[in-house]
Coordinates of N, CA and C in Angstrom, one line a residue:
M160 N -16.8 15.6 -11.9 CA -17.3 14.7 -10.9 C -16.1 13.8 -10.5
N161 N -15.7 13.8 -9.3 CA -14.6 13.0 -8.8 C -15.2 11.8 -8.0
L162 N -14.8 10.6 -8.6 CA -15.4 9.4 -8.0 C -14.6 9.0 -6.7
Y163 N -13.3 9.4 -6.6 CA -12.4 9.0 -5.5 C -12.0 10.2 -4.7
H164 N -11.9 10.0 -3.4 CA -11.5 11.1 -2.6 C -10.1 10.8 -2.0
S165 N -9.2 11.8 -2.0 CA -7.9 11.7 -1.4 C -8.0 11.7 0.1
Y166 N -7.1 10.9 0.8 CA -7.0 10.9 2.2 C -6.2 12.1 2.7
S167 N -6.5 12.5 3.9 CA -5.7 13.6 4.5 C -4.3 13.2 4.8
T168 N -3.4 14.2 4.9 CA -2.0 13.9 5.2 C -1.9 13.2 6.5
T169 N -2.7 13.5 7.5 CA -2.6 12.9 8.8 C -3.0 11.4 8.7
R170 N -4.0 11.1 7.9 CA -4.4 9.7 7.7 C -3.3 8.9 7.0
I171 N -2.7 9.5 6.0 CA -1.6 8.8 5.2 C -0.5 8.6 6.2
F172 N -0.1 9.6 7.0 CA 1.0 9.4 7.9 C 0.7 8.3 8.9
M173 N -0.5 8.2 9.5 CA -0.9 7.2 10.4 C -0.9 5.8 9.8
R174 N -1.3 5.7 8.6 CA -1.3 4.5 7.8 C 0.1 4.0 7.7
R175 N 1.0 4.9 7.2 CA 2.4 4.5 7.0 C 3.1 4.2 8.3
A176 N 2.8 4.9 9.4 CA 3.4 4.5 10.7 C 3.0 3.2 11.1
A177 N 1.7 2.8 10.9 CA 1.2 1.5 11.2 C 1.9 0.4 10.4
V178 N 2.1 0.7 9.1 CA 2.8 -0.3 8.2 C 4.2 -0.5 8.7
V179 N 4.9 0.5 9.1 CA 6.3 0.4 9.5 C 6.3 -0.4 10.8
L180 N 5.4 -0.1 11.8 CA 5.3 -0.8 13.0 C 4.9 -2.3 12.8
A181 N 4.0 -2.6 11.9 CA 3.6 -4.0 11.7 C 4.7 -4.7 11.0
G182 N 5.5 -4.1 10.1 CA 6.6 -4.7 9.4 C 7.7 -5.1 10.4
V183 N 8.0 -4.1 11.3 CA 9.1 -4.4 12.3 C 8.7 -5.4 13.3
L184 N 7.5 -5.4 13.8 CA 7.0 -6.4 14.7 C 6.9 -7.7 14.1
A185 N 6.6 -7.8 12.9 CA 6.4 -9.1 12.2 C 7.7 -9.7 11.7
L186 N 8.7 -8.9 11.6 CA 10.0 -9.4 11.0 C 10.5 -10.7 11.6
P187 N 10.6 -10.8 13.0 CA 11.2 -12.0 13.5 C 10.4 -13.3 13.2
V188 N 9.1 -13.1 13.1 CA 8.2 -14.3 12.7 C 8.3 -14.5 11.3
M189 N 8.2 -13.5 10.5 CA 8.2 -13.7 9.0 C 9.5 -14.2 8.4
L190 N 10.6 -14.1 9.1 CA 11.8 -14.6 8.6 C 11.8 -16.1 8.4
F191 N 10.9 -16.8 9.1 CA 10.9 -18.3 9.0 C 9.6 -18.8 8.3
R192 N 8.9 -17.9 7.7 CA 7.6 -18.3 7.1 C 7.8 -18.3 5.5
A193 N 7.2 -19.2 4.9 CA 7.3 -19.3 3.4 C 6.5 -18.2 2.7
D194 N 5.4 -17.7 3.3 CA 4.5 -16.8 2.7 C 4.8 -15.3 3.1
R195 N 6.1 -15.0 3.4 CA 6.4 -13.7 3.8 C 6.3 -12.7 2.7
A196 N 6.5 -13.1 1.5 CA 6.4 -12.2 0.3 C 5.0 -11.7 0.2
R197 N 4.0 -12.5 0.4 CA 2.6 -12.1 0.3 C 2.3 -11.1 1.4
F198 N 2.8 -11.3 2.6 CA 2.6 -10.4 3.7 C 3.2 -9.0 3.4
Y199 N 4.5 -9.0 3.0 CA 5.1 -7.7 2.8 C 4.6 -7.1 1.5
S200 N 4.1 -7.8 0.6 CA 3.4 -7.2 -0.6 C 2.1 -6.5 -0.1
Y201 N 1.4 -7.1 0.8 CA 0.2 -6.5 1.4 C 0.6 -5.2 2.1
L202 N 1.6 -5.2 2.9 CA 2.1 -4.0 3.5 C 2.5 -2.9 2.5
H203 N 3.1 -3.3 1.4 CA 3.5 -2.3 0.4 C 2.2 -1.7 -0.2
R204 N 1.2 -2.5 -0.4 CA 0.0 -2.0 -1.0 C -0.7 -1.0 0.0
V205 N -0.7 -1.3 1.3 CA -1.2 -0.4 2.3 C -0.4 0.9 2.3
W206 N 0.9 0.8 2.2 CA 1.8 2.0 2.2 C 1.4 2.9 1.0
L207 N 1.2 2.3 -0.2 CA 0.9 3.2 -1.3 C -0.4 3.8 -1.4
K208 N -1.4 3.3 -0.6 CA -2.8 3.8 -0.7 C -2.9 5.2 -0.1
T209 N -3.2 6.2 -1.0 CA -3.4 7.6 -0.5 C -4.8 8.1 -0.8
S210 N -5.7 7.3 -1.3 CA -7.0 7.7 -1.6 C -7.9 6.4 -1.6
D211 N -9.2 6.6 -1.7 CA -10.0 5.4 -1.8 C -10.1 4.8 -3.2
K212 N -9.3 5.3 -4.1 CA -9.1 4.7 -5.4 C -8.3 3.4 -5.3
P213 N -8.6 2.3 -6.0 CA -7.8 1.1 -5.9 C -6.4 1.3 -6.2
V214 N -5.5 0.7 -5.5 CA -4.0 0.9 -5.8 C -3.7 0.5 -7.2
W215 N -4.2 -0.6 -7.7 CA -3.8 -1.0 -9.0 C -4.2 0.0 -10.1
L216 N -5.4 0.7 -9.9 CA -5.8 1.7 -10.8 C -4.9 3.0 -10.7
A217 N -4.6 3.4 -9.6 CA -3.7 4.5 -9.4 C -2.3 4.3 -10.0
E218 N -1.8 3.1 -9.8 CA -0.5 2.7 -10.4 C -0.6 2.6 -11.9
A219 N -1.7 2.1 -12.4 CA -1.8 2.0 -13.9 C -1.9 3.3 -14.5
E220 N -2.6 4.3 -13.9 CA -2.7 5.6 -14.4 C -1.4 6.4 -14.4
S221 N -0.6 6.1 -13.4 CA 0.7 6.8 -13.2 C 1.8 6.3 -14.2
V222 N 1.7 5.1 -14.7 CA 2.7 4.6 -15.6 C 2.3 4.5 -17.1
C223 N 1.1 4.9 -17.4 CA 0.6 4.7 -18.7 C 1.5 5.4 -19.8
C224 N 2.0 6.5 -19.5 CA 2.8 7.3 -20.5 C 4.2 6.6 -20.8
D225 N 4.6 5.6 -19.9 CA 5.8 4.9 -20.2 C 5.7 3.9 -21.4
F226 N 4.5 3.5 -21.6 CA 4.3 2.5 -22.7 C 3.9 3.2 -24.0
Y227 N 3.6 4.4 -24.0 CA 3.1 5.1 -25.3 C 4.1 6.2 -25.7

């Protein structure tokens, strides 16, 4: 039983294209804002999302062997 479904390659590509576009368009404004790290952290989280599984869970599962 699979609880999470992977996104299609097209959906991932469109998400990442939107992230790049949003990052480039927001760059001149975000250069002068104090909360730019939070904004670009959000964009990074959107970039990594390849399924409906939470990003933190996917990342935790991918690095668990580094600690054991």
